[in-house]
Amino acid sequence: MKILVYAVREDEKDAFKLYQEKHPEIELEIHESLLTEESSQYIREGFDAICVSQVRAISEEIYRKVANCGIKIWATRSAGFDMYRLDLLKELGIRLVRVPVYSPNAIAEYAVSGALYFSRNFDKIQKNVQELDLRWIKPIVSEEIRKQKVGIFGTGNIGRVAALHFKNLGAEVYGYDLYPSKEAAEILTYVESLEELVKTCDIISLHAPATEENYHIFNEELFNLCKPNLIFVNTARGSLVDTKAMLKALDDKKIRAVVMDTYEFEGPYINKVWKKEDIKDEVLLALIEREDVLYSPHIAFYTHTAIENLVHIALDAAVKVFNTGKASEEVIL
Ligand code: NAD
């Protein structure tokens, strides 16, 4: 089998090398360039699959070229697939495979670490120490996690692992989900509503997808119901949160701190180097500069294990479809 691979980042190269060592029978042609008009010159007959990872739009001509060259499998090294033209893939008879689960632990660990950062007052401690204030003083006395209540919004793959980690640290863990699950109920206690969750908990961690239904579900009204010591953690999707309302809640001391790995309008900014004057988004700048916000550019997933799994599961899924005609990772178009 021959696979044409695009958009290979430096951090993915070891994973591709390992795959190649394990599967010498599979021929990979690897390109660092994104799939663009220019780099589409590499698309030609003889390949069975194309493997891509990019959020930048791909033109219709490219999809047609892939199909015309007889490439029948499109493997994305991501869980999400909203960046591809599904209508075209369907029309052209190209089958799409993705990586539904690659490492829930990566994201869950990030959420837990971020919550611990604020619950142990690392922000205040670092500030004091850098000002050479080495005193033991009341504002940096911390609450132990085992004395705290943690709320998980969305108790799926990632939410369950986060719940387990918090539980293992001794926290009382609560959850809210539209579809409560038996597995999660073994770890946490379900509450009936999101309002109840925020009224109860000292730490809230978001692990639900972005849907129309939950757009800005964390809004001014909900922040008004939160506990004033709340540590709010969003490693899910930016659009779940009305960010301006969240910043106001911080200003008004209605909540204590925020860990924010996903921001609604992060798209043009993440994974690039910037000069301050070129960042036109005032809200993003505020997130970056505040001491009570730990902002990061959508990197909760970014571990060696997750990267290796993304590469290997995507390639394996393409191979499965090629050899057996089916794979559980296929997106039915
Ligand atoms: P999942 O599908 O396994 O679980 C999501 C859960 O949310 C499900 O149990 C679902 O029933 C629940 N849910 C959906 N809408 C809801 C609503 N309105 N109210 C309550 N519950 C609702 O998903 P997952 O793999 O655990 O991913 C969780 C989130 O993490 C997603 O938003 C995903 O995009 C995000 N994510 C972030 C990163 C990162 O690097 N920051 C990486 C991967 C995934």
Short mmCIF file of C-alpha atoms and ligand atoms in Angstrom, two decimals:
data_model
loop_
_atom_site.label_atom_id
_atom_site.label_comp_id
_atom_site.label_asym_id
_atom_site.label_seq_id
_atom_site.Cartn_x
_atom_site.Cartn_y
_atom_site.Cartn_z
CA MET A 1 0.00 0.00 0.00
CA LYS A 2 1.21 3.53 -0.80
CA ILE A 3 0.23 6.58 1.24
CA LEU A 4 0.91 10.22 0.35
CA VAL A 5 1.40 12.23 3.54
CA TYR A 6 1.08 16.03 3.84
CA ALA A 7 1.68 18.66 6.50
CA VAL A 8 4.14 16.64 8.57
CA ARG A 9 5.38 18.76 11.46
CA GLU A 10 8.79 18.43 13.05
CA ASP A 11 7.22 16.97 16.18
CA GLU A 12 5.52 14.20 14.16
CA LYS A 13 8.61 12.94 12.36
CA ASP A 14 9.65 10.39 15.03
CA ALA A 15 6.16 8.91 14.99
CA PHE A 16 6.32 8.46 11.19
CA LYS A 17 9.80 6.93 11.46
CA LEU A 18 8.59 4.45 14.05
CA TYR A 19 5.57 3.55 11.91
CA GLN A 20 7.83 2.95 8.96
CA GLU A 21 10.10 0.67 11.01
CA LYS A 22 7.09 -1.33 12.23
CA HIS A 23 5.44 -1.51 8.80
CA PRO A 24 8.10 -1.65 6.10
CA GLU A 25 5.49 -3.09 3.73
CA ILE A 26 3.67 0.27 3.66
CA GLU A 27 5.24 2.95 1.51
CA LEU A 28 4.93 6.48 2.85
CA GLU A 29 5.83 9.56 0.81
CA ILE A 30 6.21 12.31 3.34
CA HIS A 31 5.91 16.07 2.73
CA GLU A 32 6.19 18.87 5.25
CA SER A 33 4.17 21.27 3.13
CA LEU A 34 0.48 21.83 3.76
CA LEU A 35 -1.85 20.55 1.08
CA THR A 36 -2.05 23.62 -1.18
CA GLU A 37 -2.31 24.36 -4.91
CA GLU A 38 1.46 24.40 -5.11
CA SER A 39 2.15 21.22 -3.18
CA SER A 40 -0.70 19.39 -4.93
CA GLN A 41 1.89 18.58 -7.64
CA TYR A 42 2.79 15.52 -5.51
CA ILE A 43 -0.70 14.06 -5.99
CA ARG A 44 -0.42 11.50 -8.74
CA GLU A 45 -1.48 7.98 -9.67
CA GLY A 46 -0.15 5.06 -7.66
CA PHE A 47 -1.19 6.13 -4.17
CA ASP A 48 -3.97 4.34 -2.27
CA ALA A 49 -4.50 6.94 0.46
CA ILE A 50 -3.71 10.49 1.38
CA CYS A 51 -2.97 11.45 4.98
CA VAL A 52 -3.46 15.08 6.04
CA SER A 53 -3.55 17.23 9.16
CA GLN A 54 -4.45 20.83 8.58
CA VAL A 55 -7.14 23.38 9.34
CA ARG A 56 -6.48 25.54 6.28
CA ALA A 57 -9.12 25.17 3.58
CA ILE A 58 -8.38 22.82 0.69
CA SER A 59 -9.67 23.80 -2.74
CA GLU A 60 -12.21 21.84 -4.73
CA GLU A 61 -9.64 21.25 -7.50
CA ILE A 62 -7.42 19.41 -5.04
CA TYR A 63 -10.22 17.08 -3.93
CA ARG A 64 -10.97 16.38 -7.59
CA LYS A 65 -7.31 15.75 -8.37
CA VAL A 66 -7.11 13.24 -5.50
CA ALA A 67 -10.13 11.38 -6.88
CA ASN A 68 -8.92 11.55 -10.50
CA CYS A 69 -5.63 9.97 -9.46
CA GLY A 70 -7.54 7.03 -8.01
CA ILE A 71 -6.89 7.80 -4.35
CA LYS A 72 -9.85 6.41 -2.47
CA ILE A 73 -8.97 6.95 1.22
CA TRP A 74 -8.53 10.26 3.07
CA ALA A 75 -6.98 9.89 6.54
CA THR A 76 -6.95 12.89 8.85
CA ARG A 77 -4.54 12.98 11.79
CA SER A 78 -7.16 14.61 14.00
CA ALA A 79 -10.38 13.83 15.81
CA GLY A 80 -12.25 16.72 14.18
CA PHE A 81 -13.07 16.68 10.46
CA ASP A 82 -15.18 19.84 10.05
CA MET A 83 -12.31 21.42 8.10
CA TYR A 84 -12.81 19.10 5.12
CA ARG A 85 -15.41 19.27 2.33
CA LEU A 86 -17.47 16.23 3.31
CA ASP A 87 -19.91 16.86 0.45
CA LEU A 88 -17.06 16.60 -2.06
CA LEU A 89 -15.49 13.55 -0.42
CA LYS A 90 -18.87 11.82 -0.61
CA GLU A 91 -19.54 12.87 -4.20
CA LEU A 92 -16.07 11.70 -5.27
CA GLY A 93 -16.35 8.36 -3.44
CA ILE A 94 -13.40 9.06 -1.16
CA ARG A 95 -13.66 7.43 2.26
CA LEU A 96 -12.69 9.48 5.29
CA VAL A 97 -11.02 8.06 8.39
CA ARG A 98 -10.06 10.02 11.51
CA VAL A 99 -8.68 9.44 15.03
CA PRO A 100 -11.68 9.55 17.36
CA VAL A 101 -9.66 8.97 20.54
CA TYR A 102 -5.90 9.48 20.76
CA SER A 103 -5.09 10.18 24.37
CA PRO A 104 -7.79 11.41 26.77
CA ASN A 105 -5.07 11.41 29.45
CA ALA A 106 -3.16 14.19 27.70
CA ILE A 107 -6.05 16.64 27.91
CA ALA A 108 -7.30 15.44 31.31
CA GLU A 109 -3.82 15.82 32.84
CA TYR A 110 -3.54 19.33 31.47
CA ALA A 111 -6.89 20.28 33.01
CA VAL A 112 -5.91 18.83 36.37
CA SER A 113 -2.45 20.46 36.33
CA GLY A 114 -4.00 23.84 35.48
CA ALA A 115 -6.52 23.52 38.30
CA LEU A 116 -3.72 22.61 40.73
CA TYR A 117 -1.66 25.60 39.54
CA PHE A 118 -4.31 27.96 40.85
CA SER A 119 -5.56 25.90 43.76
CA ARG A 120 -1.99 25.91 45.17
CA ASN A 121 -1.71 29.62 44.34
CA PHE A 122 1.33 29.18 42.06
CA ASP A 123 0.36 32.45 40.33
CA LYS A 124 0.56 34.46 43.55
CA ILE A 125 3.58 32.57 44.89
CA GLN A 126 5.62 33.18 41.73
CA LYS A 127 4.71 36.86 41.69
CA ASN A 128 5.72 37.29 45.34
CA VAL A 129 8.96 35.38 44.92
CA GLN A 130 9.93 37.38 41.84
CA GLU A 131 9.36 40.52 43.89
CA LEU A 132 11.64 38.95 46.53
CA ASP A 133 8.73 38.69 48.96
CA LEU A 134 9.52 35.32 50.55
CA ARG A 135 7.08 35.56 53.44
CA TRP A 136 4.48 32.99 54.51
CA ILE A 137 1.34 35.11 54.26
CA LYS A 138 -2.39 34.40 54.24
CA PRO A 139 -3.13 35.10 50.52
CA ILE A 140 -0.92 32.15 49.56
CA VAL A 141 -2.37 29.64 52.02
CA SER A 142 -3.93 26.95 49.83
CA GLU A 143 -6.90 24.64 50.01
CA GLU A 144 -6.10 20.97 49.46
CA ILE A 145 -7.91 19.27 46.59
CA ARG A 146 -9.28 16.65 48.97
CA LYS A 147 -11.26 19.44 50.61
CA GLN A 148 -12.71 20.62 47.31
CA LYS A 149 -15.63 19.78 45.07
CA VAL A 150 -14.87 19.36 41.40
CA GLY A 151 -17.49 19.57 38.64
CA ILE A 152 -17.04 17.89 35.28
CA PHE A 153 -19.16 19.30 32.44
CA GLY A 154 -19.25 16.53 29.82
CA THR A 155 -18.38 13.11 31.18
CA GLY A 156 -17.19 11.43 27.97
CA ASN A 157 -13.72 10.07 27.21
CA ILE A 158 -11.72 13.04 28.51
CA GLY A 159 -14.12 14.10 31.26
CA ARG A 160 -14.03 10.60 32.78
CA VAL A 161 -10.22 10.54 32.98
CA ALA A 162 -10.17 14.04 34.48
CA ALA A 163 -12.79 12.94 37.03
CA LEU A 164 -10.69 9.92 37.97
CA HIS A 165 -7.53 12.02 38.42
CA PHE A 166 -9.37 14.52 40.63
CA LYS A 167 -10.93 11.68 42.59
CA ASN A 168 -7.53 10.05 43.10
CA LEU A 169 -6.33 13.35 44.58
CA GLY A 170 -9.16 13.05 47.09
CA ALA A 171 -11.71 15.50 45.63
CA GLU A 172 -15.45 15.00 45.74
CA VAL A 173 -16.29 14.82 42.04
CA TYR A 174 -19.63 15.77 40.48
CA GLY A 175 -20.67 15.60 36.85
CA TYR A 176 -23.25 16.93 34.46
CA ASP A 177 -23.91 15.41 31.06
CA LEU A 178 -26.88 15.28 28.70
CA TYR A 179 -26.32 11.52 28.58
CA PRO A 180 -25.02 10.27 31.94
CA SER A 181 -23.00 7.07 31.61
CA LYS A 182 -22.61 4.05 33.85
CA GLU A 183 -18.79 4.17 33.63
CA ALA A 184 -18.70 7.80 34.75
CA ALA A 185 -21.26 7.17 37.50
CA GLU A 186 -18.73 4.78 39.07
CA ILE A 187 -16.31 7.70 39.46
CA LEU A 188 -18.51 10.74 40.07
CA THR A 189 -21.93 11.80 41.31
CA TYR A 190 -24.24 13.16 38.64
CA VAL A 191 -26.23 16.33 39.33
CA GLU A 192 -29.44 17.26 37.54
CA SER A 193 -28.40 20.57 35.98
CA LEU A 194 -25.44 22.71 35.03
CA GLU A 195 -26.71 25.37 37.46
CA GLU A 196 -26.50 22.85 40.30
CA LEU A 197 -22.98 21.90 39.21
CA VAL A 198 -21.69 25.48 39.29
CA LYS A 199 -23.42 26.27 42.59
CA THR A 200 -21.82 23.20 44.18
CA CYS A 201 -18.24 23.15 42.90
CA ASP A 202 -14.94 24.91 43.64
CA ILE A 203 -13.36 23.72 40.38
CA ILE A 204 -15.29 23.31 37.10
CA SER A 205 -13.65 21.54 34.17
CA LEU A 206 -15.24 21.60 30.72
CA HIS A 207 -15.14 18.47 28.56
CA ALA A 208 -18.16 18.81 26.26
CA PRO A 209 -18.01 19.42 22.49
CA ALA A 210 -19.04 22.65 20.77
CA THR A 211 -22.65 22.34 19.63
CA GLU A 212 -25.32 24.87 18.73
CA GLU A 213 -27.06 23.99 21.95
CA ASN A 214 -24.14 24.79 24.22
CA TYR A 215 -22.85 27.93 22.44
CA HIS A 216 -21.85 30.40 25.22
CA ILE A 217 -23.47 28.13 27.77
CA PHE A 218 -21.07 29.66 30.30
CA ASN A 219 -22.48 33.20 30.19
CA GLU A 220 -22.93 36.07 32.64
CA GLU A 221 -25.97 34.48 34.22
CA LEU A 222 -24.13 31.24 34.94
CA PHE A 223 -20.95 32.98 36.19
CA ASN A 224 -23.19 34.88 38.62
CA LEU A 225 -24.18 31.55 40.18
CA CYS A 226 -20.59 30.36 40.66
CA LYS A 227 -18.69 30.24 43.94
CA PRO A 228 -16.32 33.22 44.35
CA ASN A 229 -13.34 30.87 44.82
CA LEU A 230 -14.13 29.05 41.54
CA ILE A 231 -11.26 27.80 39.39
CA PHE A 232 -12.69 27.52 35.89
CA VAL A 233 -10.92 25.22 33.42
CA ASN A 234 -11.68 25.08 29.70
CA THR A 235 -9.71 22.57 27.66
CA ALA A 236 -12.79 21.76 25.54
CA ARG A 237 -13.92 24.38 23.04
CA GLY A 238 -13.79 28.17 23.17
CA SER A 239 -17.37 28.69 22.01
CA LEU A 240 -18.72 27.09 25.19
CA VAL A 241 -17.75 30.29 26.99
CA ASP A 242 -18.75 33.93 26.60
CA THR A 243 -15.19 35.12 27.18
CA LYS A 244 -16.10 38.76 27.86
CA ALA A 245 -18.59 37.66 30.52
CA MET A 246 -15.87 35.42 31.99
CA LEU A 247 -13.37 38.31 32.17
CA LYS A 248 -16.04 40.46 33.83
CA ALA A 249 -16.67 37.71 36.39
CA LEU A 250 -12.92 37.71 37.15
CA ASP A 251 -12.86 41.53 37.44
CA ASP A 252 -15.90 41.48 39.73
CA LYS A 253 -14.26 38.72 41.86
CA LYS A 254 -17.20 36.44 41.12
CA ILE A 255 -14.68 33.72 40.25
CA ARG A 256 -11.05 33.22 41.33
CA ALA A 257 -9.10 32.11 38.24
CA VAL A 258 -9.31 30.59 34.78
CA VAL A 259 -7.33 27.99 32.86
CA MET A 260 -8.07 28.56 29.21
CA ASP A 261 -6.59 26.29 26.58
CA THR A 262 -9.26 27.02 24.00
CA TYR A 263 -10.51 30.44 23.04
CA GLU A 264 -13.44 31.05 20.70
CA PHE A 265 -11.47 33.21 18.24
CA GLU A 266 -8.11 31.42 18.52
CA GLY A 267 -8.18 30.27 14.87
CA PRO A 268 -5.88 32.83 13.21
CA TYR A 269 -3.52 33.06 16.18
CA ILE A 270 -2.51 29.63 17.42
CA ASN A 271 0.71 27.85 16.47
CA LYS A 272 2.44 31.05 15.24
CA VAL A 273 4.84 33.60 16.73
CA TRP A 274 3.43 37.12 17.18
CA LYS A 275 4.47 40.66 17.95
CA LYS A 276 2.16 42.27 20.49
CA GLU A 277 1.18 45.09 18.14
CA ASP A 278 -0.02 42.60 15.54
CA ILE A 279 -2.51 40.96 17.86
CA LYS A 280 -5.69 42.87 17.12
CA ASP A 281 -7.90 40.86 19.44
CA GLU A 282 -8.09 42.80 22.73
CA VAL A 283 -9.78 39.91 24.51
CA LEU A 284 -6.99 37.53 23.56
CA LEU A 285 -4.39 40.03 24.77
CA ALA A 286 -6.24 40.33 28.08
CA LEU A 287 -6.26 36.55 28.45
CA ILE A 288 -2.52 36.39 27.76
CA GLU A 289 -1.59 39.20 30.14
CA ARG A 290 -3.74 38.50 33.19
CA GLU A 291 -2.18 36.73 36.16
CA ASP A 292 -5.45 35.07 37.10
CA VAL A 293 -5.73 33.48 33.64
CA LEU A 294 -3.48 30.68 32.46
CA TYR A 295 -4.00 30.95 28.71
CA SER A 296 -2.52 28.44 26.27
CA PRO A 297 -2.86 28.02 22.49
CA HIS A 298 -4.87 24.77 22.29
CA ILE A 299 -2.05 22.53 23.46
CA ALA A 300 -3.71 20.37 26.10
CA PHE A 301 -3.39 17.42 23.71
CA TYR A 302 0.27 18.07 22.99
CA THR A 303 2.15 15.06 24.42
CA HIS A 304 4.50 12.55 22.78
CA THR A 305 1.92 9.80 23.30
CA ALA A 306 -0.91 11.80 21.73
CA ILE A 307 1.20 12.77 18.70
CA GLU A 308 2.31 9.17 18.15
CA ASN A 309 -1.26 7.92 18.49
CA LEU A 310 -2.59 10.53 16.04
CA VAL A 311 -0.10 9.46 13.40
CA HIS A 312 -0.30 5.70 13.97
CA ILE A 313 -4.10 5.45 14.39
CA ALA A 314 -4.73 7.55 11.25
CA LEU A 315 -2.35 5.43 9.16
CA ASP A 316 -3.67 2.15 10.64
CA ALA A 317 -7.25 3.21 9.89
CA ALA A 318 -6.36 3.90 6.25
CA VAL A 319 -4.63 0.50 6.03
CA LYS A 320 -7.65 -1.25 7.57
CA VAL A 321 -10.04 0.30 5.03
CA PHE A 322 -7.64 -0.63 2.21
CA ASN A 323 -7.12 -4.25 3.36
CA THR A 324 -10.49 -5.19 4.85
CA GLY A 325 -12.92 -2.59 3.52
CA LYS A 326 -13.82 -1.28 6.97
CA ALA A 327 -12.48 0.53 10.02
CA SER A 328 -14.21 1.77 13.16
CA GLU A 329 -12.43 5.09 12.61
CA GLU A 330 -14.32 5.74 9.37
CA VAL A 331 -16.62 8.77 9.19
CA ILE A 332 -19.76 7.68 7.40
CA LEU A 333 -20.41 10.46 4.89
P1 NAD B 1 -16.71 12.79 24.14
O1 NAD B 1 -17.62 12.81 22.96
O2 NAD B 1 -16.11 11.49 24.55
O3 NAD B 1 -17.50 13.38 25.42
C1 NAD B 1 -18.24 14.57 25.37
C2 NAD B 1 -19.37 14.47 26.39
O4 NAD B 1 -20.06 15.71 26.42
C3 NAD B 1 -20.41 13.40 26.03
O5 NAD B 1 -20.61 12.55 27.15
C4 NAD B 1 -21.67 14.21 25.70
O6 NAD B 1 -22.87 13.54 26.08
C5 NAD B 1 -21.45 15.45 26.54
N1 NAD B 1 -22.21 16.62 26.08
C6 NAD B 1 -22.38 17.08 24.82
N2 NAD B 1 -23.13 18.20 24.83
C7 NAD B 1 -23.44 18.46 26.12
C8 NAD B 1 -24.20 19.46 26.76
N3 NAD B 1 -24.77 20.46 26.08
N4 NAD B 1 -24.34 19.39 28.11
C9 NAD B 1 -23.75 18.39 28.80
N5 NAD B 1 -23.01 17.42 28.24
C10 NAD B 1 -22.87 17.45 26.92
O7 NAD B 1 -15.62 13.88 23.84
P2 NAD B 1 -14.11 13.94 24.40
O8 NAD B 1 -13.24 13.16 23.49
O9 NAD B 1 -14.15 13.61 25.85
O10 NAD B 1 -13.78 15.48 24.16
C11 NAD B 1 -14.27 16.47 25.03
C12 NAD B 1 -13.88 17.86 24.55
O11 NAD B 1 -12.46 18.01 24.53
C13 NAD B 1 -14.33 18.23 23.14
O12 NAD B 1 -14.81 19.56 23.16
C14 NAD B 1 -13.09 18.20 22.33
O13 NAD B 1 -13.20 19.07 21.23
C15 NAD B 1 -12.08 18.71 23.35
N6 NAD B 1 -10.66 18.42 23.04
C16 NAD B 1 -9.74 19.37 23.32
C17 NAD B 1 -8.39 19.14 23.04
C18 NAD B 1 -7.32 20.15 23.39
O14 NAD B 1 -6.17 19.97 23.00
N7 NAD B 1 -7.63 21.18 24.13
C19 NAD B 1 -8.01 17.94 22.43
C20 NAD B 1 -9.00 16.97 22.17
C21 NAD B 1 -10.33 17.22 22.47
#
